[in-house]
Amino acid sequence: MNMRKLSSIVLLCSLLLLPGCKHEEIVFPIEQPQFETKAGKILIEIIAPTETAISKDVICIQGPFSGGQPLELERAEYMDYKYGIYLDPATFAKGKTLADGYWFTSSLSGREMSDQKTEVKHYETAAAGERIDLTLTHWEMFFNAHNGHVLYVEDQSSWSTLYLYAWADGEPEIFGGWPGTPATGTEEIDGVEYTYFDLMSDNTGKTYNFILNDGGAGQQKDAVSQFEITRDIYLVLTDDACKEKGASVGHRLYALNHTGWLSMSLYVWGDGEFMGGWPGSKPLKTQIEVAGNKYDVFEFPANANDKKINLIFNNGTDKTKPESIQLTLDKDYYIQVVVDGGPKEIDPYGDIIKPDLPEGNMVIHATQPASWPNLFIFSSGYTNDWPGSLMDKEKDSNYFSFELPRGATFVFSSAPIGNQTAEIKNITDDAWFELNDDGTYKQVK
């Protein structure tokens, strides 16, 4: 090293160590605040793990304070990996605070984890009007040796090579055009050698159809249809067939909720109560979208395959009309659920008539409480997904309005976090509501 340069470095180091010399702590751009504090609100601002897919991911916070409900964070406009959320202590579950613990989840990559087995829980708290700055560790998927979930194949075929092709209507071919992608590698598990395909973390939560083939030479088998990429899957491939290995689940039922109920359960009877006793089971957390319609997904156990069942959809208490539909579980089904007439099998790509409840529509009017930043209305099947649709401000009036089918059940709320009313049922004509800050309400006409 040049002696003059070395001397300069030594002199600089000496100056930095001189008594009374002022040292300024280095603050990196990502550590700079991206959200302003607000009176009456606790601001939590986080630096997300570097493996976060910032353009696609949804990050949520939840804990006892939110009643266990996930609340979505907002992505900073000018800084990648920065997210924030304003929490109103007045909306916390009774007697709960942030000191009771809370945690963060990624829609694509799971819970925040400190290692492969340890979930991270936070206890930092602040007063209203103050902020909490957090740097998250890693998402669960980070500790997975694979990239995302994995499709494993026990290959007992005579094929010379193995490729995987994935497709879904209106979606990109995630492994490229036919014949798709060659295997990622091989792995021995419990004495069995598997050929495996990493399904890529960016695809977690998506629903695709998968076809195994021999690289386009002429052999192919449908591997799994309408598979929601939320778990690893093990297949056995022979020259005659491709089946899920040790499948713990059977066929699926895709239900289009046109009842107006806020939530829907499924009870079945016949050859067995495969969804449990009344009122049955709720659907999977993830819906699928087909031809512009969103379907709830019910998954049957493998021992229900080829059994005859009767379906009764309900909102936890109320049944559809007694003329329920009978099915043989030898395939997946698409069902439209309406209150008047019971469920019926449909073609998801055909003409689907959205019923009115019972006839025509009604206009719901409501006032916006002073502490609510906005006013949403939610009715399953008739508004946007939770928290629903923004209500329209009426001209020369304190009321907001929204049109729903007569008889639809609905809820008023503010978002991203705030109070909400209880379910409002049995309204069959235009109605006016005055809402209070705490979510109580009065129907005035």
CSV table of C-alpha atoms in Angstrom, one decimal:
chain,number,residue,atom,x,y,z
A,1,MET,CA,0.0,0.0,0.0
A,2,ASN,CA,1.2,3.5,-0.8
A,3,MET,CA,2.7,5.0,2.5
A,4,ARG,CA,1.1,8.4,2.0
A,5,LYS,CA,-2.3,6.7,1.7
A,6,LEU,CA,-1.7,4.6,4.8
A,7,SER,CA,-0.6,7.7,6.8
A,8,SER,CA,-3.8,9.5,5.8
A,9,ILE,CA,-5.9,6.5,7.0
A,10,VAL,CA,-4.1,6.5,10.3
A,11,LEU,CA,-4.5,10.2,10.7
A,12,LEU,CA,-8.2,10.0,10.0
A,13,CYS,CA,-8.7,7.2,12.5
A,14,SER,CA,-6.8,9.2,15.1
A,15,LEU,CA,-9.1,12.2,14.5
A,16,LEU,CA,-12.2,10.1,14.9
A,17,LEU,CA,-10.9,8.9,18.3
A,18,LEU,CA,-10.0,12.3,19.6
A,19,PRO,CA,-11.8,13.2,22.9
A,20,GLY,CA,-14.6,15.7,22.4
A,21,CYS,CA,-14.9,14.9,18.7
A,22,LYS,CA,-18.6,14.6,17.8
A,23,HIS,CA,-19.6,11.3,16.2
A,24,GLU,CA,-22.8,11.1,14.2
A,25,GLU,CA,-24.5,7.7,13.9
A,26,ILE,CA,-25.0,6.6,10.3
A,27,VAL,CA,-28.7,6.3,9.4
A,28,PHE,CA,-29.3,4.4,6.2
A,29,PRO,CA,-32.1,5.5,3.9
A,30,ILE,CA,-34.3,2.5,4.7
A,31,GLU,CA,-34.2,3.5,8.3
A,32,GLN,CA,-35.7,6.9,7.6
A,33,PRO,CA,-39.4,7.2,8.6
A,34,GLN,CA,-41.8,6.8,5.6
A,35,PHE,CA,-45.1,7.4,7.5
A,36,GLU,CA,-46.0,10.4,9.7
A,37,THR,CA,-47.5,9.9,13.1
A,38,LYS,CA,-51.2,10.7,13.6
A,39,ALA,CA,-53.0,12.0,16.7
A,40,GLY,CA,-54.9,9.2,18.4
A,41,LYS,CA,-53.2,6.4,16.4
A,42,ILE,CA,-50.3,4.1,17.1
A,43,LEU,CA,-48.1,3.9,14.0
A,44,ILE,CA,-46.2,0.7,13.4
A,45,GLU,CA,-43.6,0.9,10.7
A,46,ILE,CA,-41.6,-2.1,9.6
A,47,ILE,CA,-38.6,-3.0,7.5
A,48,ALA,CA,-39.7,-6.3,5.7
A,49,PRO,CA,-37.3,-9.2,5.2
A,50,THR,CA,-35.3,-8.9,2.0
A,51,GLU,CA,-36.9,-12.0,0.5
A,52,THR,CA,-40.3,-10.2,0.5
A,53,ALA,CA,-41.8,-10.1,-3.0
A,54,ILE,CA,-42.7,-6.4,-2.7
A,55,SER,CA,-44.8,-6.1,-5.8
A,56,LYS,CA,-47.0,-9.1,-5.0
A,57,ASP,CA,-46.9,-9.7,-1.2
A,58,VAL,CA,-49.5,-8.7,1.3
A,59,ILE,CA,-48.2,-8.2,4.8
A,60,CYS,CA,-50.5,-8.4,7.8
A,61,ILE,CA,-50.4,-7.9,11.5
A,62,GLN,CA,-52.6,-9.7,14.0
A,63,GLY,CA,-52.8,-10.6,17.7
A,64,PRO,CA,-55.2,-10.5,20.6
A,65,PHE,CA,-55.6,-6.7,20.2
A,66,SER,CA,-57.3,-7.4,16.8
A,67,GLY,CA,-59.3,-10.3,18.0
A,68,GLY,CA,-57.0,-12.5,16.0
A,69,GLN,CA,-58.1,-10.9,12.7
A,70,PRO,CA,-55.3,-10.1,10.2
A,71,LEU,CA,-54.9,-6.4,9.3
A,72,GLU,CA,-53.1,-5.4,6.1
A,73,LEU,CA,-50.1,-3.0,6.2
A,74,GLU,CA,-49.6,-0.3,3.6
A,75,ARG,CA,-46.5,-0.3,1.4
A,76,ALA,CA,-44.5,2.9,1.5
A,77,GLU,CA,-44.7,4.9,-1.7
A,78,TYR,CA,-41.0,5.8,-2.0
A,79,MET,CA,-39.1,3.1,-0.2
A,80,ASP,CA,-39.1,-0.7,-1.0
A,81,TYR,CA,-39.4,-3.0,2.0
A,82,LYS,CA,-41.0,-0.4,4.2
A,83,TYR,CA,-44.6,-0.9,5.4
A,84,GLY,CA,-46.8,0.8,7.9
A,85,ILE,CA,-50.1,0.7,9.7
A,86,TYR,CA,-52.1,3.0,11.9
A,87,LEU,CA,-53.8,1.3,14.8
A,88,ASP,CA,-56.6,3.0,16.8
A,89,PRO,CA,-56.4,1.8,20.5
A,90,ALA,CA,-60.1,2.6,20.8
A,91,THR,CA,-60.8,-0.3,18.4
A,92,PHE,CA,-58.7,-2.9,20.2
A,93,ALA,CA,-60.5,-6.0,21.6
A,94,LYS,CA,-61.8,-5.4,25.1
A,95,GLY,CA,-58.9,-5.4,27.6
A,96,LYS,CA,-56.2,-6.1,25.0
A,97,THR,CA,-53.1,-4.1,24.1
A,98,LEU,CA,-50.1,-4.6,21.9
A,99,ALA,CA,-48.2,-5.7,25.1
A,100,ASP,CA,-50.3,-9.0,24.8
A,101,GLY,CA,-48.2,-9.9,21.8
A,102,TYR,CA,-48.7,-9.6,18.0
A,103,TRP,CA,-47.1,-11.1,14.9
A,104,PHE,CA,-46.6,-10.5,11.2
A,105,THR,CA,-47.4,-12.8,8.2
A,106,SER,CA,-46.6,-12.7,4.5
A,107,SER,CA,-49.4,-13.9,2.2
A,108,LEU,CA,-46.7,-15.6,0.1
A,109,SER,CA,-44.1,-16.8,2.6
A,110,GLY,CA,-45.8,-17.4,5.9
A,111,ARG,CA,-45.1,-16.2,9.5
A,112,GLU,CA,-42.1,-14.2,10.6
A,113,MET,CA,-39.6,-16.7,12.0
A,114,SER,CA,-36.3,-16.4,13.8
A,115,ASP,CA,-35.2,-19.9,12.6
A,116,GLN,CA,-36.8,-23.0,11.0
A,117,LYS,CA,-39.0,-23.8,14.1
A,118,THR,CA,-39.4,-20.5,16.1
A,119,GLU,CA,-42.2,-18.1,15.3
A,120,VAL,CA,-41.5,-14.5,16.2
A,121,LYS,CA,-43.9,-12.6,18.5
A,122,HIS,CA,-43.6,-8.9,19.3
A,123,TYR,CA,-44.5,-7.1,22.5
A,124,GLU,CA,-43.3,-3.5,21.7
A,125,THR,CA,-46.0,-1.0,22.5
A,126,ALA,CA,-46.5,2.8,22.3
A,127,ALA,CA,-49.1,5.4,23.3
A,128,ALA,CA,-51.5,6.9,20.8
A,129,GLY,CA,-49.7,9.5,18.6
A,130,GLU,CA,-46.4,7.6,18.9
A,131,ARG,CA,-44.6,5.2,16.6
A,132,ILE,CA,-43.0,1.7,16.8
A,133,ASP,CA,-40.1,0.9,14.4
A,134,LEU,CA,-39.4,-2.8,13.8
A,135,THR,CA,-37.1,-4.7,11.6
A,136,LEU,CA,-38.5,-8.2,10.8
A,137,THR,CA,-36.2,-11.2,10.7
A,138,HIS,CA,-37.2,-13.7,8.0
A,139,TRP,CA,-40.4,-15.3,6.6
A,140,GLU,CA,-41.0,-18.9,7.1
A,141,MET,CA,-40.3,-19.7,3.5
A,142,PHE,CA,-36.7,-18.4,3.9
A,143,PHE,CA,-35.8,-21.4,6.0
A,144,ASN,CA,-37.1,-23.8,3.4
A,145,ALA,CA,-34.3,-25.4,1.5
A,146,HIS,CA,-36.5,-25.3,-1.6
A,147,ASN,CA,-37.8,-22.3,-3.5
A,148,GLY,CA,-41.5,-22.3,-2.4
A,149,HIS,CA,-43.6,-25.4,-2.1
A,150,VAL,CA,-42.5,-28.6,-3.8
A,151,LEU,CA,-44.1,-31.2,-6.2
A,152,TYR,CA,-42.4,-34.6,-5.5
A,153,VAL,CA,-42.7,-37.4,-8.0
A,154,GLU,CA,-42.0,-41.1,-7.2
A,155,ASP,CA,-41.2,-42.0,-10.8
A,156,GLN,CA,-42.1,-45.6,-11.6
A,157,SER,CA,-42.6,-44.9,-15.3
A,158,SER,CA,-40.5,-46.0,-18.3
A,159,TRP,CA,-40.1,-42.4,-19.4
A,160,SER,CA,-36.6,-41.3,-20.2
A,161,THR,CA,-37.0,-37.8,-18.7
A,162,LEU,CA,-39.5,-35.8,-16.7
A,163,TYR,CA,-40.9,-32.3,-17.3
A,164,LEU,CA,-43.7,-30.3,-15.5
A,165,TYR,CA,-46.1,-28.0,-17.3
A,166,ALA,CA,-48.5,-25.6,-15.4
A,167,TRP,CA,-51.5,-23.7,-16.7
A,168,ALA,CA,-54.5,-21.8,-15.5
A,169,ASP,CA,-57.1,-19.9,-17.5
A,170,GLY,CA,-56.1,-16.3,-18.0
A,171,GLU,CA,-52.9,-16.7,-16.1
A,172,PRO,CA,-49.2,-16.9,-17.3
A,173,GLU,CA,-47.6,-20.3,-17.8
A,174,ILE,CA,-45.4,-20.2,-14.7
A,175,PHE,CA,-42.9,-22.7,-16.2
A,176,GLY,CA,-43.0,-21.4,-19.7
A,177,GLY,CA,-44.7,-22.9,-22.7
A,178,TRP,CA,-45.1,-26.6,-23.4
A,179,PRO,CA,-43.4,-28.9,-22.3
A,180,GLY,CA,-42.6,-26.7,-19.3
A,181,THR,CA,-39.6,-27.1,-17.0
A,182,PRO,CA,-37.2,-30.1,-16.3
A,183,ALA,CA,-37.0,-31.3,-12.8
A,184,THR,CA,-35.2,-29.2,-10.2
A,185,GLY,CA,-33.4,-32.3,-8.8
A,186,THR,CA,-33.8,-35.5,-6.9
A,187,GLU,CA,-34.2,-36.1,-3.1
A,188,GLU,CA,-34.4,-39.2,-1.0
A,189,ILE,CA,-37.1,-39.1,1.7
A,190,ASP,CA,-37.8,-42.1,4.0
A,191,GLY,CA,-35.8,-44.4,1.7
A,192,VAL,CA,-37.8,-43.3,-1.4
A,193,GLU,CA,-36.0,-41.4,-4.2
A,194,TYR,CA,-38.2,-38.5,-5.6
A,195,THR,CA,-37.8,-36.4,-8.6
A,196,TYR,CA,-38.9,-32.9,-7.5
A,197,PHE,CA,-40.0,-29.6,-8.9
A,198,ASP,CA,-39.7,-26.4,-6.9
A,199,LEU,CA,-43.0,-24.5,-7.4
A,200,MET,CA,-41.3,-21.1,-6.7
A,201,SER,CA,-42.3,-18.9,-3.7
A,202,ASP,CA,-43.8,-16.2,-6.0
A,203,ASN,CA,-46.5,-18.8,-6.9
A,204,THR,CA,-47.6,-19.6,-3.4
A,205,GLY,CA,-51.3,-19.2,-3.0
A,206,LYS,CA,-52.1,-19.5,-6.7
A,207,THR,CA,-54.2,-22.2,-8.2
A,208,TYR,CA,-52.9,-24.1,-11.2
A,209,ASN,CA,-53.3,-27.3,-13.2
A,210,PHE,CA,-50.1,-29.5,-13.6
A,211,ILE,CA,-49.2,-31.9,-16.3
A,212,LEU,CA,-46.2,-34.3,-16.1
A,213,ASN,CA,-44.7,-35.2,-19.5
A,214,ASP,CA,-41.5,-36.6,-21.1
A,215,GLY,CA,-40.2,-33.4,-22.5
A,216,GLY,CA,-42.7,-33.3,-25.4
A,217,ALA,CA,-41.7,-36.7,-26.9
A,218,GLY,CA,-45.2,-38.1,-26.6
A,219,GLN,CA,-46.0,-39.2,-23.1
A,220,GLN,CA,-48.0,-37.1,-20.6
A,221,LYS,CA,-50.3,-37.5,-17.6
A,222,ASP,CA,-52.5,-35.0,-15.7
A,223,ALA,CA,-50.7,-34.7,-12.4
A,224,VAL,CA,-53.2,-32.6,-10.3
A,225,SER,CA,-56.0,-30.2,-11.3
A,226,GLN,CA,-57.0,-27.0,-9.6
A,227,PHE,CA,-54.2,-27.4,-7.1
A,228,GLU,CA,-53.9,-24.5,-4.6
A,229,ILE,CA,-50.2,-24.1,-4.0
A,230,THR,CA,-50.3,-23.9,-0.2
A,231,ARG,CA,-48.5,-27.2,0.6
A,232,ASP,CA,-46.1,-29.8,-0.8
A,233,ILE,CA,-47.6,-32.6,-2.8
A,234,TYR,CA,-46.3,-36.1,-3.4
A,235,LEU,CA,-47.3,-38.1,-6.6
A,236,VAL,CA,-46.7,-41.6,-7.9
A,237,LEU,CA,-46.2,-41.8,-11.7
A,238,THR,CA,-46.5,-45.0,-13.6
A,239,ASP,CA,-47.0,-45.6,-17.3
A,240,ASP,CA,-50.7,-46.0,-16.7
A,241,ALA,CA,-51.5,-43.2,-14.2
A,242,CYS,CA,-50.4,-40.4,-12.0
A,243,LYS,CA,-52.0,-40.2,-8.5
A,244,GLU,CA,-51.4,-38.4,-5.3
A,245,LYS,CA,-49.4,-40.5,-2.9
A,246,GLY,CA,-51.0,-41.2,0.4
A,247,ALA,CA,-53.6,-38.5,-0.3
A,248,SER,CA,-55.3,-37.1,2.8
A,249,VAL,CA,-57.7,-35.1,0.7
A,250,GLY,CA,-60.2,-36.1,-1.9
A,251,HIS,CA,-62.3,-34.1,-4.4
A,252,ARG,CA,-63.1,-30.5,-4.1
A,253,LEU,CA,-66.3,-28.6,-4.3
A,254,TYR,CA,-66.2,-25.0,-5.6
A,255,ALA,CA,-69.1,-22.9,-4.3
A,256,LEU,CA,-70.3,-19.6,-5.7
A,257,ASN,CA,-72.0,-17.8,-2.8
A,258,HIS,CA,-75.0,-15.9,-4.1
A,259,THR,CA,-76.9,-16.0,-0.9
A,260,GLY,CA,-76.0,-12.6,0.7
A,261,TRP,CA,-74.7,-14.5,3.7
A,262,LEU,CA,-71.4,-13.0,5.1
A,263,SER,CA,-70.0,-16.5,5.6
A,264,MET,CA,-71.0,-20.0,4.5
A,265,SER,CA,-70.6,-23.5,5.9
A,266,LEU,CA,-71.3,-26.8,4.2
A,267,TYR,CA,-73.0,-29.8,5.9
A,268,VAL,CA,-73.3,-33.1,4.1
A,269,TRP,CA,-75.2,-36.3,4.8
A,270,GLY,CA,-75.8,-39.6,3.1
A,271,ASP,CA,-72.9,-42.0,3.0
A,272,GLY,CA,-71.3,-40.0,5.8
A,273,GLU,CA,-71.0,-36.7,7.6
A,274,PHE,CA,-67.7,-35.9,5.8
A,275,MET,CA,-67.8,-32.2,6.8
A,276,GLY,CA,-68.6,-32.9,10.5
A,277,GLY,CA,-71.8,-32.5,12.4
A,278,TRP,CA,-74.1,-29.6,11.9
A,279,PRO,CA,-73.5,-26.8,10.7
A,280,GLY,CA,-70.5,-28.6,8.9
A,281,SER,CA,-67.2,-27.0,7.9
A,282,LYS,CA,-66.2,-23.6,6.6
A,283,PRO,CA,-64.3,-23.4,3.3
A,284,LEU,CA,-60.5,-23.0,2.8
A,285,LYS,CA,-59.1,-19.6,3.5
A,286,THR,CA,-58.2,-19.1,-0.2
A,287,GLN,CA,-60.8,-18.6,-2.8
A,288,ILE,CA,-60.3,-19.3,-6.5
A,289,GLU,CA,-61.4,-17.1,-9.4
A,290,VAL,CA,-62.9,-18.7,-12.6
A,291,ALA,CA,-64.2,-16.6,-15.4
A,292,GLY,CA,-64.5,-13.6,-13.2
A,293,ASN,CA,-66.3,-15.3,-10.4
A,294,LYS,CA,-64.8,-16.1,-7.0
A,295,TYR,CA,-65.5,-19.5,-5.5
A,296,ASP,CA,-65.3,-20.8,-1.9
A,297,VAL,CA,-63.4,-24.1,-1.8
A,298,PHE,CA,-64.5,-27.1,0.2
A,299,GLU,CA,-62.0,-30.0,0.4
A,300,PHE,CA,-63.3,-33.5,1.1
A,301,PRO,CA,-61.2,-36.3,2.8
A,302,ALA,CA,-60.0,-39.1,0.6
A,303,ASN,CA,-62.4,-41.6,2.2
A,304,ALA,CA,-65.3,-39.7,0.7
A,305,ASN,CA,-64.2,-40.5,-2.8
A,306,ASP,CA,-67.1,-42.1,-4.8
A,307,LYS,CA,-69.5,-41.7,-1.9
A,308,LYS,CA,-73.1,-40.4,-2.4
A,309,ILE,CA,-73.8,-37.2,-0.4
A,310,ASN,CA,-76.4,-34.5,0.0
A,311,LEU,CA,-75.4,-30.9,0.4
A,312,ILE,CA,-76.9,-28.4,2.8
A,313,PHE,CA,-75.3,-24.9,2.7
A,314,ASN,CA,-75.9,-22.6,5.6
A,315,ASN,CA,-74.6,-19.5,7.4
A,316,GLY,CA,-74.2,-21.3,10.7
A,317,THR,CA,-77.9,-21.6,11.5
A,318,ASP,CA,-80.2,-21.1,8.5
A,319,LYS,CA,-80.5,-23.8,5.8
A,320,THR,CA,-81.3,-23.4,2.1
A,321,LYS,CA,-84.6,-24.9,1.0
A,322,PRO,CA,-84.9,-28.7,1.8
A,323,GLU,CA,-84.5,-29.8,-1.8
A,324,SER,CA,-80.7,-30.1,-1.4
A,325,ILE,CA,-78.6,-31.5,-4.2
A,326,GLN,CA,-77.3,-35.1,-4.2
A,327,LEU,CA,-73.8,-35.8,-5.7
A,328,THR,CA,-71.5,-38.7,-6.2
A,329,LEU,CA,-68.0,-37.6,-5.2
A,330,ASP,CA,-66.2,-39.0,-8.2
A,331,LYS,CA,-64.9,-35.6,-9.5
A,332,ASP,CA,-64.7,-31.9,-8.5
A,333,TYR,CA,-67.9,-29.9,-8.7
A,334,TYR,CA,-68.9,-26.3,-9.2
A,335,ILE,CA,-72.0,-25.3,-7.3
A,336,GLN,CA,-74.0,-22.1,-7.2
A,337,VAL,CA,-75.6,-21.5,-3.9
A,338,VAL,CA,-78.8,-19.3,-3.6
A,339,VAL,CA,-81.4,-19.1,-0.8
A,340,ASP,CA,-84.4,-19.4,-3.1
A,341,GLY,CA,-84.2,-22.8,-4.7
A,342,GLY,CA,-81.2,-24.4,-3.0
A,343,PRO,CA,-77.8,-25.3,-4.6
A,344,LYS,CA,-77.3,-26.3,-8.2
A,345,GLU,CA,-74.4,-27.6,-10.3
A,346,ILE,CA,-73.1,-25.1,-12.9
A,347,ASP,CA,-70.7,-24.8,-15.7
A,348,PRO,CA,-68.2,-22.1,-14.4
A,349,TYR,CA,-67.6,-21.0,-18.0
A,350,GLY,CA,-71.3,-20.8,-18.9
A,351,ASP,CA,-73.9,-18.1,-18.3
A,352,ILE,CA,-74.4,-17.7,-14.6
A,353,ILE,CA,-77.4,-15.7,-13.5
A,354,LYS,CA,-76.9,-13.8,-10.3
A,355,PRO,CA,-80.2,-14.0,-8.4
A,356,ASP,CA,-82.0,-11.1,-6.7
A,357,LEU,CA,-83.1,-11.6,-3.1
A,358,PRO,CA,-86.0,-12.0,-3.3
A,359,GLU,CA,-87.0,-9.6,-6.1
A,360,GLY,CA,-85.2,-6.5,-7.2
A,361,ASN,CA,-82.8,-4.4,-5.2
A,362,MET,CA,-82.9,-2.1,-2.2
A,363,VAL,CA,-80.8,1.0,-1.4
A,364,ILE,CA,-79.1,1.1,1.9
A,365,HIS,CA,-78.4,4.6,3.3
A,366,ALA,CA,-76.0,5.3,6.3
A,367,THR,CA,-74.3,8.1,8.1
A,368,GLN,CA,-70.5,8.0,8.6
A,369,PRO,CA,-69.3,8.2,12.2
A,370,ALA,CA,-67.0,11.2,12.9
A,371,SER,CA,-64.1,9.0,13.9
A,372,TRP,CA,-64.3,6.6,10.9
A,373,PRO,CA,-61.9,7.6,8.1
A,374,ASN,CA,-64.3,6.0,5.5
A,375,LEU,CA,-67.5,4.0,5.2
A,376,PHE,CA,-67.5,0.5,3.7
A,377,ILE,CA,-70.4,-1.9,3.3
A,378,PHE,CA,-69.8,-5.7,2.9
A,379,SER,CA,-72.2,-8.3,1.7
A,380,SER,CA,-70.8,-11.7,0.5
A,381,GLY,CA,-71.2,-12.1,-3.3
A,382,TYR,CA,-72.6,-8.5,-3.8
A,383,THR,CA,-69.7,-6.2,-2.8
A,384,ASN,CA,-65.9,-6.4,-3.1
A,385,ASP,CA,-64.0,-8.7,-0.8
A,386,TRP,CA,-63.7,-7.6,2.8
A,387,PRO,CA,-63.9,-4.8,3.9
A,388,GLY,CA,-66.3,-4.5,1.0
A,389,SER,CA,-67.2,-1.6,-1.2
A,390,LEU,CA,-67.0,2.1,-0.4
A,391,MET,CA,-70.4,3.7,-0.1
A,392,ASP,CA,-71.3,6.6,-2.3
A,393,LYS,CA,-71.8,10.1,-0.7
A,394,GLU,CA,-75.3,11.4,-1.4
A,395,LYS,CA,-75.7,15.0,-2.8
A,396,ASP,CA,-77.0,17.6,-0.2
A,397,SER,CA,-77.2,14.9,2.5
A,398,ASN,CA,-75.2,13.5,5.4
A,399,TYR,CA,-76.0,10.0,4.1
A,400,PHE,CA,-73.9,7.5,2.0
A,401,SER,CA,-75.7,4.9,-0.1
A,402,PHE,CA,-75.2,1.5,-1.7
A,403,GLU,CA,-77.5,-0.8,-3.7
A,404,LEU,CA,-77.9,-4.5,-2.7
A,405,PRO,CA,-80.4,-7.3,-3.5
A,406,ARG,CA,-83.4,-7.3,-1.2
A,407,GLY,CA,-82.8,-9.5,1.8
A,408,ALA,CA,-79.0,-9.5,1.6
A,409,THR,CA,-77.1,-9.6,4.9
A,410,PHE,CA,-74.6,-6.8,5.3
A,411,VAL,CA,-72.1,-5.1,7.7
A,412,PHE,CA,-70.9,-1.5,7.9
A,413,SER,CA,-67.2,-0.9,8.7
A,414,SER,CA,-64.2,1.4,8.4
A,415,ALA,CA,-60.8,0.3,7.1
A,416,PRO,CA,-58.0,-0.7,7.2
A,417,ILE,CA,-58.8,-1.0,10.9
A,418,GLY,CA,-61.7,0.3,12.8
A,419,ASN,CA,-65.1,-0.5,14.2
A,420,GLN,CA,-67.8,-2.4,12.4
A,421,THR,CA,-71.4,-3.1,13.1
A,422,ALA,CA,-72.9,-6.5,13.8
A,423,GLU,CA,-74.5,-8.4,10.8
A,424,ILE,CA,-77.7,-6.6,9.7
A,425,LYS,CA,-80.3,-9.1,8.4
A,426,ASN,CA,-83.8,-9.3,7.0
A,427,ILE,CA,-83.9,-5.9,5.4
A,428,THR,CA,-86.0,-6.1,2.2
A,429,ASP,CA,-86.6,-2.5,1.3
A,430,ASP,CA,-84.8,0.8,1.2
A,431,ALA,CA,-83.5,1.6,4.7
A,432,TRP,CA,-81.7,4.4,6.5
A,433,PHE,CA,-79.2,3.9,9.4
A,434,GLU,CA,-77.4,6.2,11.8
A,435,LEU,CA,-74.1,4.7,12.8
A,436,ASN,CA,-72.1,5.4,16.0
A,437,ASP,CA,-68.3,5.5,16.6
A,438,ASP,CA,-68.4,2.2,18.5
A,439,GLY,CA,-70.2,0.3,15.7
A,440,THR,CA,-73.7,0.5,17.2
A,441,TYR,CA,-76.4,1.7,15.0
A,442,LYS,CA,-80.1,2.7,14.8
A,443,GLN,CA,-82.4,2.2,11.9
A,444,VAL,CA,-84.3,5.4,11.5
A,445,LYS,CA,-86.6,4.4,8.6
